[in-house]
Amino acid sequence: LQFAAGRYVDCGAAAEEVTGDFTLATWVKLDPGTAGHYHGIGGKLAQVGGNYSGFGLVRHTGNAFRLWVGDGTDDLAKSAVSSDTPYTDSEWHHVVGVREGRTNRLYIDGAQQTATSVTGFVPSTDFFHLGRQYSHLDDRYLRGAMDDVRVYDRALSAEEIAGLAGLTVQRHKPF
């Protein structure tokens, strides 16, 4: 999918079953010259009455990829899990947000990032979207491309994520 400012995909009730553990995985390639711009990648993140619910992947203005998880409060920042380094290139990156139990993790190109957060989770009743941050706000659009978007209603293992990112583990073969 190729996105331009103001364009996104409304996936409707997709990911409706995500009420606990989840994994949101996708390949993302940002347009050249977009460093410092906020890019909503996808999710079901919503803010109602000042309180956040749902989840979303973004490339933040500080150029870090980030997972947000809403816990029903007005403090979204406590859930932030950011990439270890900023990304300003226009290369393809595999970005994965995982929630398992109360722990939130982020993987970039198959590698788990250092930061984690521990929060509650309140599922969003808004539609699942690709190409912007919030379901209900008309801003923070992705400028770039996205491919192979996957949503799971469970936490994938590090090995499963490495496989999605195209990384393989050498196995000993006794023959």
Short mmCIF file of N, CA, C and O in Angstrom, two decimals, residues 30-35 88-90 143:
data_model
loop_
_atom_site.label_atom_id
_atom_site.label_comp_id
_atom_site.label_asym_id
_atom_site.label_seq_id
_atom_site.Cartn_x
_atom_site.Cartn_y
_atom_site.Cartn_z
N LEU A 30 9.31 4.67 4.74
CA LEU A 30 8.91 6.08 4.78
C LEU A 30 9.45 6.82 3.57
O LEU A 30 10.52 6.52 3.05
N ASP A 31 8.68 7.82 3.12
CA ASP A 31 9.12 8.64 1.99
C ASP A 31 10.36 9.43 2.36
O ASP A 31 10.54 9.82 3.52
N PRO A 32 11.24 9.72 1.36
CA PRO A 32 12.40 10.57 1.63
C PRO A 32 11.96 11.95 2.10
O PRO A 32 10.90 12.44 1.71
N GLY A 33 12.79 12.58 2.92
CA GLY A 33 12.51 13.94 3.37
C GLY A 33 11.45 14.06 4.44
O GLY A 33 10.92 15.14 4.67
N THR A 34 11.12 12.96 5.12
CA THR A 34 10.07 13.02 6.14
C THR A 34 10.62 12.89 7.56
O THR A 34 9.85 12.67 8.49
N ALA A 35 11.91 13.01 7.73
CA ALA A 35 12.49 12.98 9.08
C ALA A 35 11.86 14.09 9.91
O ALA A 35 11.62 15.20 9.43
N THR A 88 15.64 7.54 9.98
CA THR A 88 15.36 8.65 9.07
C THR A 88 15.55 8.23 7.61
O THR A 88 15.40 9.05 6.72
N ASP A 89 15.88 6.96 7.39
CA ASP A 89 16.11 6.50 6.03
C ASP A 89 14.80 6.18 5.31
O ASP A 89 13.72 6.27 5.89
N SER A 90 14.92 5.81 4.08
CA SER A 90 13.76 5.41 3.27
C SER A 90 13.90 3.95 2.85
O SER A 90 13.57 3.57 1.73
N ARG A 143 3.35 8.84 5.44
CA ARG A 143 3.81 9.20 4.10
C ARG A 143 4.88 8.18 3.73
O ARG A 143 6.02 8.27 4.18
#
